[in-house]
Amino acid sequence: MRLREENGLLRVMLVDTQWPGAIRRRPPAVRLRPNEWVRWQITYRQATSLGRGPWYYSLETLNLAYGPVASPDAFLGAPTHVVDERRQHTRYVRIQ
């Protein structure tokens, strides 16, 4: 993740470090004003290191606020910005 403050806004950009060198289309950066927050969701599908065996799926959710968070329940409501990178992963049947 890259964070940068510019002109009173916080620029939030997720960087894919899982697959170095891989080209993946990513949504543009989100710019937050003070007291705003973003919910960024992304899914991954991975195989074992040899590519054999079961697939592993994960869903990651990042909730990030710009400025102080007044309540522990702050992220339970509706976010100011939503970035949804969840995907429909295709199930492949391996032929032995």
Short mmCIF file of C-alpha atoms in Angstrom, two decimals:
data_model
loop_
_atom_site.label_atom_id
_atom_site.label_comp_id
_atom_site.label_asym_id
_atom_site.label_seq_id
_atom_site.Cartn_x
_atom_site.Cartn_y
_atom_site.Cartn_z
CA MET A 1 0.00 0.00 0.00
CA ARG A 2 1.20 3.48 -0.80
CA LEU A 3 -0.01 6.44 1.23
CA ARG A 4 0.76 10.04 0.33
CA GLU A 5 -0.62 13.31 1.65
CA GLU A 6 -1.06 16.04 -0.93
CA ASN A 7 -3.14 19.23 -0.82
CA GLY A 8 -4.96 18.18 2.37
CA LEU A 9 -5.97 14.78 0.95
CA LEU A 10 -4.62 11.30 1.63
CA ARG A 11 -3.91 9.31 -1.53
CA VAL A 12 -4.37 5.55 -0.98
CA MET A 13 -3.07 3.08 -3.57
CA LEU A 14 -2.79 -0.68 -3.17
CA VAL A 15 0.33 -2.22 -4.65
CA ASP A 16 0.36 -5.89 -5.60
CA THR A 17 3.34 -7.44 -3.83
CA GLN A 18 2.05 -11.00 -3.96
CA TRP A 19 3.29 -11.66 -7.49
CA PRO A 20 6.37 -9.52 -8.20
CA GLY A 21 6.60 -8.63 -11.87
CA ALA A 22 3.00 -9.66 -12.58
CA ILE A 23 0.87 -7.15 -14.45
CA ARG A 24 -2.53 -6.71 -12.89
CA ARG A 25 -5.08 -4.04 -13.63
CA ARG A 26 -5.82 -2.15 -10.45
CA PRO A 27 -8.41 0.50 -9.68
CA PRO A 28 -7.08 4.05 -9.47
CA ALA A 29 -5.95 5.53 -6.19
CA VAL A 30 -8.57 6.80 -3.74
CA ARG A 31 -8.24 10.29 -2.27
CA LEU A 32 -9.62 10.74 1.23
CA ARG A 33 -10.52 14.00 2.92
CA PRO A 34 -10.07 14.25 6.70
CA ASN A 35 -12.63 12.11 8.59
CA GLU A 36 -13.40 9.97 5.52
CA TRP A 37 -12.63 6.28 5.17
CA VAL A 38 -12.35 3.62 2.50
CA ARG A 39 -13.26 -0.07 2.46
CA TRP A 40 -11.11 -1.94 -0.08
CA GLN A 41 -11.92 -5.62 -0.72
CA ILE A 42 -9.87 -8.00 -2.82
CA THR A 43 -9.86 -11.76 -3.42
CA TYR A 44 -6.99 -14.05 -4.31
CA ARG A 45 -6.74 -17.59 -5.60
CA GLN A 46 -3.50 -19.46 -5.05
CA ALA A 47 -2.15 -22.93 -5.65
CA THR A 48 0.56 -24.69 -3.71
CA SER A 49 4.15 -23.90 -4.69
CA LEU A 50 4.30 -26.82 -7.15
CA GLY A 51 0.90 -26.04 -8.64
CA ARG A 52 -0.54 -29.36 -7.50
CA GLY A 53 -3.14 -29.97 -4.88
CA PRO A 54 -6.02 -27.78 -3.79
CA TRP A 55 -6.52 -24.11 -4.53
CA TYR A 56 -6.59 -21.67 -1.64
CA TYR A 57 -8.89 -18.68 -1.69
CA SER A 58 -8.71 -15.59 0.47
CA LEU A 59 -10.72 -12.41 0.89
CA GLU A 60 -8.92 -9.41 2.32
CA THR A 61 -10.70 -6.30 3.54
CA LEU A 62 -8.86 -3.09 4.31
CA ASN A 63 -10.65 -0.36 6.25
CA LEU A 64 -8.57 2.82 6.35
CA ALA A 65 -9.52 6.18 7.87
CA TYR A 66 -7.87 9.55 7.37
CA GLY A 67 -7.69 11.32 10.71
CA PRO A 68 -8.69 10.27 14.21
CA VAL A 69 -11.26 7.50 14.63
CA ALA A 70 -13.77 8.57 17.28
CA SER A 71 -15.34 5.19 18.01
CA PRO A 72 -14.31 1.53 17.94
CA ASP A 73 -17.48 0.96 15.88
CA ALA A 74 -16.45 3.47 13.19
CA PHE A 75 -15.90 0.81 10.53
CA LEU A 76 -19.27 -0.90 11.09
CA GLY A 77 -21.20 1.73 9.15
CA ALA A 78 -21.20 2.66 5.48
CA PRO A 79 -17.79 3.76 4.17
CA THR A 80 -17.22 7.04 2.38
CA HIS A 81 -15.48 5.18 -0.49
CA VAL A 82 -15.71 1.54 -1.59
CA VAL A 83 -13.27 -0.28 -3.86
CA ASP A 84 -14.45 -3.77 -4.77
CA GLU A 85 -11.82 -5.99 -6.35
CA ARG A 86 -13.63 -9.21 -5.54
CA ARG A 87 -13.66 -11.57 -8.50
CA GLN A 88 -15.58 -14.59 -9.59
CA HIS A 89 -12.91 -17.26 -9.68
CA THR A 90 -13.40 -20.06 -12.16
CA ARG A 91 -13.15 -23.59 -10.86
CA TYR A 92 -10.83 -25.72 -12.96
CA VAL A 93 -10.94 -29.51 -12.87
CA ARG A 94 -7.50 -31.01 -13.18
CA ILE A 95 -7.15 -34.06 -15.40
CA GLN A 96 -4.88 -36.65 -13.84
#
